[in-house]
Coordinates of C-alpha atoms in Angstrom, one line a residue:
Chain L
X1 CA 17.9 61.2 -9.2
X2 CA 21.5 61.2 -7.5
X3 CA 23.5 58.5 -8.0
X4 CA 24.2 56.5 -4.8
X5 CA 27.9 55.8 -4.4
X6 CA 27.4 52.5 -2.1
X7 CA 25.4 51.0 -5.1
X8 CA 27.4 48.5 -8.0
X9 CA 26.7 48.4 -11.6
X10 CA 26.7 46.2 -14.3
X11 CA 29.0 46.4 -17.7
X12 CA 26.1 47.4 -19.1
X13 CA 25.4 50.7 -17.1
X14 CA 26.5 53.1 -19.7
X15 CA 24.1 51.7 -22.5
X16 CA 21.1 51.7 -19.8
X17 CA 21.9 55.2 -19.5
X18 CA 22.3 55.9 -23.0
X19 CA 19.0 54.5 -23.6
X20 CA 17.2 56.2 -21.2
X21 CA 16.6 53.9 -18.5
X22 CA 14.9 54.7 -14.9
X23 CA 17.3 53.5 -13.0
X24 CA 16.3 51.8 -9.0
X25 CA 18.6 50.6 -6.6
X26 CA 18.0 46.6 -6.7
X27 CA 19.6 43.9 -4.5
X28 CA 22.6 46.4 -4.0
X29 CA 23.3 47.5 -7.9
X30 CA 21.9 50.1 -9.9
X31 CA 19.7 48.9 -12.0
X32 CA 17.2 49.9 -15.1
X33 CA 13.4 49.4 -13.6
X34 CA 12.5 50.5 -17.6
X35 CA 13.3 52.2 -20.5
X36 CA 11.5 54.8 -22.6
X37 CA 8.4 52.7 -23.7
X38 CA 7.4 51.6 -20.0
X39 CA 6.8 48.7 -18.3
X40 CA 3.6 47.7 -20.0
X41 CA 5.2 47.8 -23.4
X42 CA 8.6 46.3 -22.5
X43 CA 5.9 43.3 -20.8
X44 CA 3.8 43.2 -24.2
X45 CA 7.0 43.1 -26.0
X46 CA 8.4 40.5 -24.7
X47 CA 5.2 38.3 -24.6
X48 CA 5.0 38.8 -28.6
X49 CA 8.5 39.2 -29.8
X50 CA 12.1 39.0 -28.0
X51 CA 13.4 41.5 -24.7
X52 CA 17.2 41.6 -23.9
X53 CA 17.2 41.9 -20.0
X54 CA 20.4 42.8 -18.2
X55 CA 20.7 40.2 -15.3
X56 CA 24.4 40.6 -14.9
X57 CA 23.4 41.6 -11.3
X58 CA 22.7 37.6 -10.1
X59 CA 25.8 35.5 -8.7
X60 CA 27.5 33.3 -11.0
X61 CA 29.3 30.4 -8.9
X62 CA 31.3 27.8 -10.1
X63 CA 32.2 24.7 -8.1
X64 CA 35.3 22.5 -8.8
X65 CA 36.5 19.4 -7.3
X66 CA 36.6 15.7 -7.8
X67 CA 33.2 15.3 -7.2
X68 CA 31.2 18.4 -6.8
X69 CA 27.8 17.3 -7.5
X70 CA 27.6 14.7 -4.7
X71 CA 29.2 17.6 -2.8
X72 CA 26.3 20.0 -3.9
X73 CA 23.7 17.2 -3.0
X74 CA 24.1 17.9 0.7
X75 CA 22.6 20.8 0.2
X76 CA 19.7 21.1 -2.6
X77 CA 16.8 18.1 -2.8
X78 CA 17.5 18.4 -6.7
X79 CA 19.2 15.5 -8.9
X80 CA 22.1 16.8 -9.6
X81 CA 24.6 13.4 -9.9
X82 CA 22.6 12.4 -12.6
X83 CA 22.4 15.6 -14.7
X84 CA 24.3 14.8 -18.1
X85 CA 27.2 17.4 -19.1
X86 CA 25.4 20.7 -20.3
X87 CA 22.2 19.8 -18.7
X88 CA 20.6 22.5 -16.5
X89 CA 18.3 22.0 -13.1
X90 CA 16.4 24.8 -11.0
X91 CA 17.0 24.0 -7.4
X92 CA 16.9 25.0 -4.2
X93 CA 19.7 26.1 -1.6
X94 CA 18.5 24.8 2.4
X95 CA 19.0 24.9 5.6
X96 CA 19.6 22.5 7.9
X97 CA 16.3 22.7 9.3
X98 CA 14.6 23.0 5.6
X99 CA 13.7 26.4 5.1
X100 CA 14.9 28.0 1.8
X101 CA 18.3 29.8 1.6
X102 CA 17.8 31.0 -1.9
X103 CA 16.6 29.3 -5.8
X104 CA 19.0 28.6 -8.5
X105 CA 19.7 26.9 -11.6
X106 CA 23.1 24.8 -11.7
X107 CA 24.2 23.5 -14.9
X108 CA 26.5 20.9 -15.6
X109 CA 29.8 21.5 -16.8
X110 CA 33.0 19.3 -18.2
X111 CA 34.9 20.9 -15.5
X112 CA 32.2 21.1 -12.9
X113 CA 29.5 22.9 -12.1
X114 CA 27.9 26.1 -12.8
X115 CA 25.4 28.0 -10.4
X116 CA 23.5 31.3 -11.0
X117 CA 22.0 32.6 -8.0
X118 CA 20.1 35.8 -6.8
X119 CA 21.7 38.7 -6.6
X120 CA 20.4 39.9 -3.1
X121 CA 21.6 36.2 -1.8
X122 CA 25.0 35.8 -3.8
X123 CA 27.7 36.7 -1.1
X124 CA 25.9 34.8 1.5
X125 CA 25.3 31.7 -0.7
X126 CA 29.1 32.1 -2.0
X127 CA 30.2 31.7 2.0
X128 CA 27.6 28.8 2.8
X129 CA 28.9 27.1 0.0
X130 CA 32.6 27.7 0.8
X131 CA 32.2 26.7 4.7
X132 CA 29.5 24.2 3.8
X133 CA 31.4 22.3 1.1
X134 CA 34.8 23.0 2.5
X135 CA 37.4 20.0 1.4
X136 CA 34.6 18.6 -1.3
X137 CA 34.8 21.4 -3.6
X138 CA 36.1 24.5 -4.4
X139 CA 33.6 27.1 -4.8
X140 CA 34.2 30.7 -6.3
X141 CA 32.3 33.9 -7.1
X142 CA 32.8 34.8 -10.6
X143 CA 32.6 38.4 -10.4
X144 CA 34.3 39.3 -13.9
X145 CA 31.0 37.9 -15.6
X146 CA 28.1 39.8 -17.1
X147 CA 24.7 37.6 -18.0
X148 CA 22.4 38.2 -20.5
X149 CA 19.0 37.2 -20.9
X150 CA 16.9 36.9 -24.4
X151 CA 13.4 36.2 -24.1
X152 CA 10.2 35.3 -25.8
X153 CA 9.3 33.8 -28.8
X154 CA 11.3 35.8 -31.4
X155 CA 14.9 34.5 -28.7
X156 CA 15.7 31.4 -31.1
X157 CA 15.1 33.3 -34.5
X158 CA 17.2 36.1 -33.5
X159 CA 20.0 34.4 -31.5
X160 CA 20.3 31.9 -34.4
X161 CA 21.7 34.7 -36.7
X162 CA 24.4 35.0 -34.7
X163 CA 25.0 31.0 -34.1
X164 CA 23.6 29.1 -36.5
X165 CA 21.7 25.5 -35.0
X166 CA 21.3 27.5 -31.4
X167 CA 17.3 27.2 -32.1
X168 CA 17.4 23.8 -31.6
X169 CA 19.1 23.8 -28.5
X170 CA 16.4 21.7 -25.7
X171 CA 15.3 23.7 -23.0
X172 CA 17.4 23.4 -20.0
X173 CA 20.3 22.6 -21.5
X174 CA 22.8 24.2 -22.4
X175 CA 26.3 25.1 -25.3
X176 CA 30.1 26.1 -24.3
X177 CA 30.2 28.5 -27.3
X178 CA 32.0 31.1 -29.2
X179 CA 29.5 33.7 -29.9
X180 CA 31.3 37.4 -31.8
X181 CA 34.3 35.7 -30.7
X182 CA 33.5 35.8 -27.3
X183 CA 33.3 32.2 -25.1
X184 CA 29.9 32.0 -23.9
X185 CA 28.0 29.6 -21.9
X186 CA 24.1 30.1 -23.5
X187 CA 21.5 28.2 -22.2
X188 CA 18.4 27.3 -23.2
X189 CA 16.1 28.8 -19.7
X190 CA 15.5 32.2 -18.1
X191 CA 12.4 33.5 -15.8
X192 CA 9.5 34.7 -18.2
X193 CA 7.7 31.9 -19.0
X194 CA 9.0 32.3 -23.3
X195 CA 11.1 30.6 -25.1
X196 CA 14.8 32.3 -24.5
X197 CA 18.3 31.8 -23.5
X198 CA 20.4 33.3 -21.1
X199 CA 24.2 33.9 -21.7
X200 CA 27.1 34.1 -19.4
X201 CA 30.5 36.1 -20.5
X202 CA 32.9 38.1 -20.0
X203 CA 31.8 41.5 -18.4
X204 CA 33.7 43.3 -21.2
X205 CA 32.3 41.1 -23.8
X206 CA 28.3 41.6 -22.8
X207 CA 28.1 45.4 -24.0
X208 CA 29.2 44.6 -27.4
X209 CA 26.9 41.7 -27.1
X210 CA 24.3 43.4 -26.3
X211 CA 24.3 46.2 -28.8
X212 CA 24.4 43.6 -31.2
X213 CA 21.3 41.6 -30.2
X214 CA 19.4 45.1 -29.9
X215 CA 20.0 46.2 -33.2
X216 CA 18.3 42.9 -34.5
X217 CA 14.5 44.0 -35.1
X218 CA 12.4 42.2 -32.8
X219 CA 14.6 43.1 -30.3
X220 CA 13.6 45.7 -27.2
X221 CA 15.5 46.5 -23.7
X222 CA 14.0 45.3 -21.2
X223 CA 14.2 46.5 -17.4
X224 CA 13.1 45.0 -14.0
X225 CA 9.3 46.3 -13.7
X226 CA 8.6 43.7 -16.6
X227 CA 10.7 40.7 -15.6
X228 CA 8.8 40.8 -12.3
X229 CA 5.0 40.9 -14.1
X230 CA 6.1 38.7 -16.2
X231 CA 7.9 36.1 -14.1
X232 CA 4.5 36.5 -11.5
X233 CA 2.3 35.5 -14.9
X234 CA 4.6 32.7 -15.6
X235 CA 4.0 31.9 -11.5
X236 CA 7.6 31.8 -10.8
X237 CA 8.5 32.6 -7.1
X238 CA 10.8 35.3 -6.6
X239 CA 13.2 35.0 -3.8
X240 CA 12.8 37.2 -1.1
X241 CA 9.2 37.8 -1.4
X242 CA 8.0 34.5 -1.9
X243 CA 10.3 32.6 -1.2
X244 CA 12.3 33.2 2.3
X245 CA 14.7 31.0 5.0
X246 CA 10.8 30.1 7.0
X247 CA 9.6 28.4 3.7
X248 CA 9.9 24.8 2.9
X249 CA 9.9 23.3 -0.7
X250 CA 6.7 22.2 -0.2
X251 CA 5.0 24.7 1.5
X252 CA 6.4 26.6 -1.7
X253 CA 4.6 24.4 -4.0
X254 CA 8.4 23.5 -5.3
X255 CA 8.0 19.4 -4.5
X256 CA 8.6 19.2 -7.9
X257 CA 11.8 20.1 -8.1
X258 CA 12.8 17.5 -5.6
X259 CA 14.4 14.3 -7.2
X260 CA 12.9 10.8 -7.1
X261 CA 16.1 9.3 -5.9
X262 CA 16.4 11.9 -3.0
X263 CA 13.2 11.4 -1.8
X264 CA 13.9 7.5 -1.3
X265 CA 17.6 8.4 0.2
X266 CA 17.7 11.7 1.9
X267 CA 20.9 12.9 3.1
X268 CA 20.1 16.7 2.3
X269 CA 19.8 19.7 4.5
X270 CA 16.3 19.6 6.3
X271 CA 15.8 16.3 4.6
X272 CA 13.8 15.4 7.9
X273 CA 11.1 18.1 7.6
X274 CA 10.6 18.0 3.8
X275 CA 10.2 14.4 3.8
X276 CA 7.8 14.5 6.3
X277 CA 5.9 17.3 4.7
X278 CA 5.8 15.5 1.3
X279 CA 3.9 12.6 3.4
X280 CA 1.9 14.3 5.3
X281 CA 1.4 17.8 3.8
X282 CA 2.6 21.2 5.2
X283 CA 0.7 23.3 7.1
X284 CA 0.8 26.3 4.3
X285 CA 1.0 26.4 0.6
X286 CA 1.9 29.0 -2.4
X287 CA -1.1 29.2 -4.4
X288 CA -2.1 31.5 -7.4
X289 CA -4.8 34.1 -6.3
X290 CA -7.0 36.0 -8.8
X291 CA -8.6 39.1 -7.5
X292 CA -12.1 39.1 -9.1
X293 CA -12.3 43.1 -9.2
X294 CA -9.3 45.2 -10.5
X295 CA -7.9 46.5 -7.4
X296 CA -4.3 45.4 -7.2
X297 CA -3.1 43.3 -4.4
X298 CA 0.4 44.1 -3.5
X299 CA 3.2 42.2 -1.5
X300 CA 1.4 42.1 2.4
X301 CA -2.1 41.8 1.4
X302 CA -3.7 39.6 4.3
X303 CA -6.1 36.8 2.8
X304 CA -9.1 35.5 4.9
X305 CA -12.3 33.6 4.1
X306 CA -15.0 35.1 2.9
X307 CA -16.1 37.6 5.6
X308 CA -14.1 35.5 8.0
X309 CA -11.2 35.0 9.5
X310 CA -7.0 35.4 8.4
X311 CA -5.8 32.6 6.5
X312 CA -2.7 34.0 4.8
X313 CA -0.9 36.4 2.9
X314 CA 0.2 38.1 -0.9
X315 CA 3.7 37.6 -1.4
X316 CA 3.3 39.2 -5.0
X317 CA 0.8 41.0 -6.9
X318 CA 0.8 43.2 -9.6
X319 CA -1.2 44.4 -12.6
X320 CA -0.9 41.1 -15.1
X321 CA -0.1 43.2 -18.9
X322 CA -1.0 39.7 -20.8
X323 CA -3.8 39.3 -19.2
X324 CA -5.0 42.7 -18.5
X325 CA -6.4 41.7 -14.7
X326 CA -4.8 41.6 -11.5
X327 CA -2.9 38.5 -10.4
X328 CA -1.5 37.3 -6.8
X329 CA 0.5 34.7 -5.3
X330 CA 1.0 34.2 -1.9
X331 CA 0.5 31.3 1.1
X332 CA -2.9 30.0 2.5
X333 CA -3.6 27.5 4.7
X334 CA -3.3 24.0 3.0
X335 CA -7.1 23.7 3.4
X336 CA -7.7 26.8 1.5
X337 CA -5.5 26.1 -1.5
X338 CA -7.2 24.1 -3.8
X339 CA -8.0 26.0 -7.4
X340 CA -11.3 27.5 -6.9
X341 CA -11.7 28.4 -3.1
X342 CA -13.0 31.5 -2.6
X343 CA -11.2 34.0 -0.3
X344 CA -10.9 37.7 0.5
X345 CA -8.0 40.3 0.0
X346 CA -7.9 43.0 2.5
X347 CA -7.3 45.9 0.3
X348 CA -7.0 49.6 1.7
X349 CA -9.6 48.3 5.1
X350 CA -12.1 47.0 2.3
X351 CA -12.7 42.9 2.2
X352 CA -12.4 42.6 -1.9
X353 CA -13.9 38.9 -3.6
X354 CA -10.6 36.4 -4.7
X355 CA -10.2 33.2 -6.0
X356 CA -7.8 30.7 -5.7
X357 CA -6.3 30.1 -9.0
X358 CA -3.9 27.2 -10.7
X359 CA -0.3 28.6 -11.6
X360 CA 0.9 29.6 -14.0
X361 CA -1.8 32.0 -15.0
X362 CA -0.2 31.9 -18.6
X363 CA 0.9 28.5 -19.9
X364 CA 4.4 28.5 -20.2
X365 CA 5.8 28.3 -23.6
X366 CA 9.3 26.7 -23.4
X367 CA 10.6 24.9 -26.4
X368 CA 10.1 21.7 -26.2
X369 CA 12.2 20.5 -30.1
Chain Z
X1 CA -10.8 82.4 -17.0
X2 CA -9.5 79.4 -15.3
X3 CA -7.7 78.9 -12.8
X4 CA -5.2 75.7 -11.2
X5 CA -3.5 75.6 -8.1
X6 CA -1.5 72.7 -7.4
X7 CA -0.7 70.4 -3.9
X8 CA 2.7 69.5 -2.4
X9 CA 1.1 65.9 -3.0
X10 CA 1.0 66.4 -7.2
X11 CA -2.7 67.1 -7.3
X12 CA -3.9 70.0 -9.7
X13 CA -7.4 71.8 -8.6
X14 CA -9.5 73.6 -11.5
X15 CA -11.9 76.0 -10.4
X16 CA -14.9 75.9 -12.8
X17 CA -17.5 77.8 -11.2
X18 CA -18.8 76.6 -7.7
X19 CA -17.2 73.3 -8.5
X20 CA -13.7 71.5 -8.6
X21 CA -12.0 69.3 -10.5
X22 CA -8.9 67.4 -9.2
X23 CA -6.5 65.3 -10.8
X24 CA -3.0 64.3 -10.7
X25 CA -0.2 66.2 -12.4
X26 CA 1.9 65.1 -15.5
X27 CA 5.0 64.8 -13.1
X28 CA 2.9 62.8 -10.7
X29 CA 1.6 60.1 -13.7
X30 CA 5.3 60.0 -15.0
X31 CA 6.7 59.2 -11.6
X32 CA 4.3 56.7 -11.3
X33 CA 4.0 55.1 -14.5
X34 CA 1.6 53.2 -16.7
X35 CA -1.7 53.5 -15.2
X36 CA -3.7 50.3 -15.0
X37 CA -6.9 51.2 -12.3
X38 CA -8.3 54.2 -10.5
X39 CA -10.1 53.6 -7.4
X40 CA -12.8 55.9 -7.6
X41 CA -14.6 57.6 -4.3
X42 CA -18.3 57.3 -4.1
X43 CA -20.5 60.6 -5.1
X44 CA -21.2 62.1 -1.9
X45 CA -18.7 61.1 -0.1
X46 CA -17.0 63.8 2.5
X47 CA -13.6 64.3 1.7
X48 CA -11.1 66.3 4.1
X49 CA -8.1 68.4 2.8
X50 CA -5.0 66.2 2.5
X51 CA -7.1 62.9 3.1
X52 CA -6.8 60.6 1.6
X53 CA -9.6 60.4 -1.4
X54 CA -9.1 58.0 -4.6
X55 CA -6.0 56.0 -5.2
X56 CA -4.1 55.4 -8.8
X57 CA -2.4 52.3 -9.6
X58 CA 0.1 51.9 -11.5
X59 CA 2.0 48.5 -12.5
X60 CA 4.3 49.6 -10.5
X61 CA 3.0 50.8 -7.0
X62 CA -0.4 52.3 -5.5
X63 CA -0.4 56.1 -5.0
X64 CA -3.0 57.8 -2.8
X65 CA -5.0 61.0 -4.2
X66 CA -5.3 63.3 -1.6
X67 CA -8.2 65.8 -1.5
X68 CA -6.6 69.1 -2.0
X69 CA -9.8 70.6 -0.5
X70 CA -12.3 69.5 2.0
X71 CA -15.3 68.9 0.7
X72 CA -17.6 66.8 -1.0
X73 CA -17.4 64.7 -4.0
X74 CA -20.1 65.2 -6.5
X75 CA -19.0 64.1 -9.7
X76 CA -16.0 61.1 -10.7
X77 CA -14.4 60.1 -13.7
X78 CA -16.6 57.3 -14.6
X79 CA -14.5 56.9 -17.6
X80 CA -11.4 55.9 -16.2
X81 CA -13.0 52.3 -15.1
X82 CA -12.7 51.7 -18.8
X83 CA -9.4 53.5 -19.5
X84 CA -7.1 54.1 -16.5
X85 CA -4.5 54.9 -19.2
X86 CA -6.0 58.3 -19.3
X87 CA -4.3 59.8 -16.7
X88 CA -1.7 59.0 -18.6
X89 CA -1.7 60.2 -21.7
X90 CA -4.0 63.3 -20.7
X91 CA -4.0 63.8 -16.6
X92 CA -4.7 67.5 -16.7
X93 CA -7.7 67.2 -19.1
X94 CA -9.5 64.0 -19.4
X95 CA -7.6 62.0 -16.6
X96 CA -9.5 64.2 -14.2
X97 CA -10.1 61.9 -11.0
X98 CA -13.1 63.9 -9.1
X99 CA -15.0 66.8 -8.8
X100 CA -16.2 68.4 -5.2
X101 CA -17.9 71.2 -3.6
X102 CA -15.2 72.5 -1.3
X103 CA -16.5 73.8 2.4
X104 CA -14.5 77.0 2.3
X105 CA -12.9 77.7 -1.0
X106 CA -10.4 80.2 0.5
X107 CA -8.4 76.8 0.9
X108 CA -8.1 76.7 -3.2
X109 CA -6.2 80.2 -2.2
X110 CA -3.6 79.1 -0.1
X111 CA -2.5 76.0 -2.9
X112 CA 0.5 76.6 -5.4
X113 CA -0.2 78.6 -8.1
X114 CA 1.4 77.1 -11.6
X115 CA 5.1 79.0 -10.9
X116 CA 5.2 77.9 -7.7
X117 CA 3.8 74.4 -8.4
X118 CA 7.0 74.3 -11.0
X119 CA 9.5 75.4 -8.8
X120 CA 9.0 72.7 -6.0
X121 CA 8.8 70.2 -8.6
X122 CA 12.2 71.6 -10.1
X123 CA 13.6 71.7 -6.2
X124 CA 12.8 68.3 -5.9
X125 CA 16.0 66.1 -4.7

């Protein structure tokens, strides 16, 4: 396939290609969909031992200032004054009028805070931010930074070679810490639903990194096609698809990432909606969906009752490698999105049998110490 | 002796007597992947030439299996149900999809023959 010129890469471009990587364009970069073993295996893999994924495509985004976390409040429903030093918190980015500008995790730093957002979003969310939280914080794009993500249950046993004590790091927190002699933020978090970390560092610094997490045995690349299945097992929303500027937190099933404090004061973006939604319920909701045959519904499938009419839409679906069975997420009406309802997926003109089903479809296995 | 001929959609025909058998080529599986379900047509179902006639999915994207030939659909690979994986690891033997009776089998004469069918696939962008 010919390279595209228009299309970025990552540090780590010559060791995808030196591994044999399918390389797809993604969110403006080119990036490795899989390697030699596939996306089934790279899944499998990462489910039993440890994947190294190369995520140095998301936006890393620092903001500085006397007090940027009040500053940041404005913005995302999330607690973020209270979150101690090296604590991290998924949030969300919104609108005024409370639709969803993008996810992200900010962690708290000593000398601020740290923000990794989606790659397809980061320039736009770098000039909210700037125009947004003009004179309260300085905000910049760090684009000489590579991130690395380690995950499943092999992550702490491996990375603890290299850092002795990291394995008892609590999830969603995170260490300022020299790692081959590299400063590196590694934090306890990452988007498969395992155990793992994910490290920011210097772009020149990740290659080496990398090579030297790979050559530790449990160790496999991983590319794109797997994060995806395995983020949709884990029943994590990925921005774009199911998540979009239309969506509120809680028609995205996402309430819980909105703090007790805000929802007694406010004072975010689209503070007026949300709050009224969390009263009164939203019109829509993100819901699990389990086809009950093995036809795949894709991204667009439209949902109705049983032999009746429209009630939604698949926002994700794919082949589920863990559990060898189709999986779905996507929004229903609010009535139909209780665990258990039964509804149809329009697949190729045929109305196929579906159930609603409780996320994640795989518990989540996060350390918890 | 047998003989394939091959579609601009990736399909390989084998004539085995009156009858036949279609599946996808080895480029077509490796473009698309691991192979996780194969939506098979029903026997006796009329197909028409580059129609659409079973689908393969992979994990990463539904690909349509055109009928190479018009026809109809007598026999399907009931044993993918169990192990889609097949077209993977053997799509010109046992990953066969279907097997028809074509309407005018002159149309088996107009596909690619194996050099031909090797040179478009080379030519590909």
């Amino acid at each position: 396939m010919a390279p595209d010129a228009a299309l970025e890469r990552t540090a780590l471009y010559p060791l995808h290609a030196r591994l044999g990587a399918r390389m797809v364009a993604f969110a403006g970069y080119e990036m490795p969909l899989h390697y030699a073993r596939g996306i089934l295996a790279e899944h499998l893999h990462t489910r039993a031992k440890a994947g190294l994924f190369d995520v140095s495509h998301m936006g890393q985004i620092r903001l500085c200032g006397a007090a940027p976390e009040r500053a940041l409040e404005r913005l995302v429903p999330g607690e973020i004054a209270a979150l101690a030093p090296l604590r991290m918190r998924y949030t969300l980015l919104l609108s005024e009028e409370g639709g969803i500008l993008d996810d992200l995790i900010v962690t708290r730093k000593e000398d601020g805070l740290f923000l990794v957002v989606n790659a397809a979003r980061k320039k736009s969310d770098y000039a909210f931010l700037a125009e947004r939280l003009e004179g309260a914080a300085e905000v910049a794009l760090l684009k000489e930074r590579a991130l690395l993500a380690l995950q499943g249950p092999s992550s702490a046993a491996v990375l603890s070679r290299l850092l002795p004590g990291i394995e008892r790091l609590p999830f969603m927190a995170a260490a300022e810490i020299a790692l081959l002699g590299e400063n590196c933020l590694v934090g306890r978090s990452g988007y498969t639903g395992e155990d793992g970390f994910e490290i920011s560092l210097r772009a020149e610094a990740a290659p080496g990194l990398a090579e030297r997490l790979l050559a530790e045995p449990e160790v496999e690349p991983i590319g794109l096609g797997a994060r995806d299945s395995l983020r949709l097992e884990a029943g994590l929303p990925l921005y774009g698809q199911d998540l979009d500027e239309g969506t509120s937190p809680v028609e995205a099933s996402l309430a819980w990432t909105i703090g007790k404090r805000r929802r007694q004061e406010g004072g975010f973006a689209g503070a007026g909606r949300i709050l009224k939604e969390l009263a009164e319920g939203a019109p829509r909701r993100r819901v699990g969906i389990s086809p009950q045959g093995r036809a795949i519904a894709r991204e667009g499938t439209p949902v109705s009752e049983p032999g009746g009419r429209a009630i939604g839409r698949v926002t994700s679906g794919g082949f589920a490698p863990s559990l060898a069975a189709p999986v779905a997420m996507g929004y229903l009406e609010s009535a139909y999105a209780a665990a258990g309802t039964q509804v149809e997926l329009l697949i190729r003109g045929e109305g196929r049998p579906a159930v609603v089903a409780p996320l994640p479809f795989l518990p989540s296995r996060h350390y918890r110490g | 002796m047998t003989q394939r001929r091959f579609s601009a959609e990736h399909e390989w025909v084998r004539r085995d007597g009156e009858i036949y058998v279609v599946g996808i080529t080895d480029y077509a599986q490796a473009q698309l992947g691991d192979v996780v379900y194969v939506e098979l047509p029903l026997k006796g179902r009329r197909v028409e030439k580059g129609k659409e006639a079973a689908t393969v999915e992979s994990v990463k994207a539904a690909s349509e299996v055109y009928a190479p030939l018009s026809g109809e659909i007598i026999e399907t690979n009931e044993a993918l149900s169990a192990d889609p994986a097949k077209v993977n690891a053997d799509p010109e033997g046992e990953g066969w999809v279907f097997k028809l009776r074509p309407d005018d089998p002159q149309e088996f004469e107009a596909l690619m023959d194996e050099a031909a069918y090797k040179r478009f696939i080379e030519e590909k962008p």
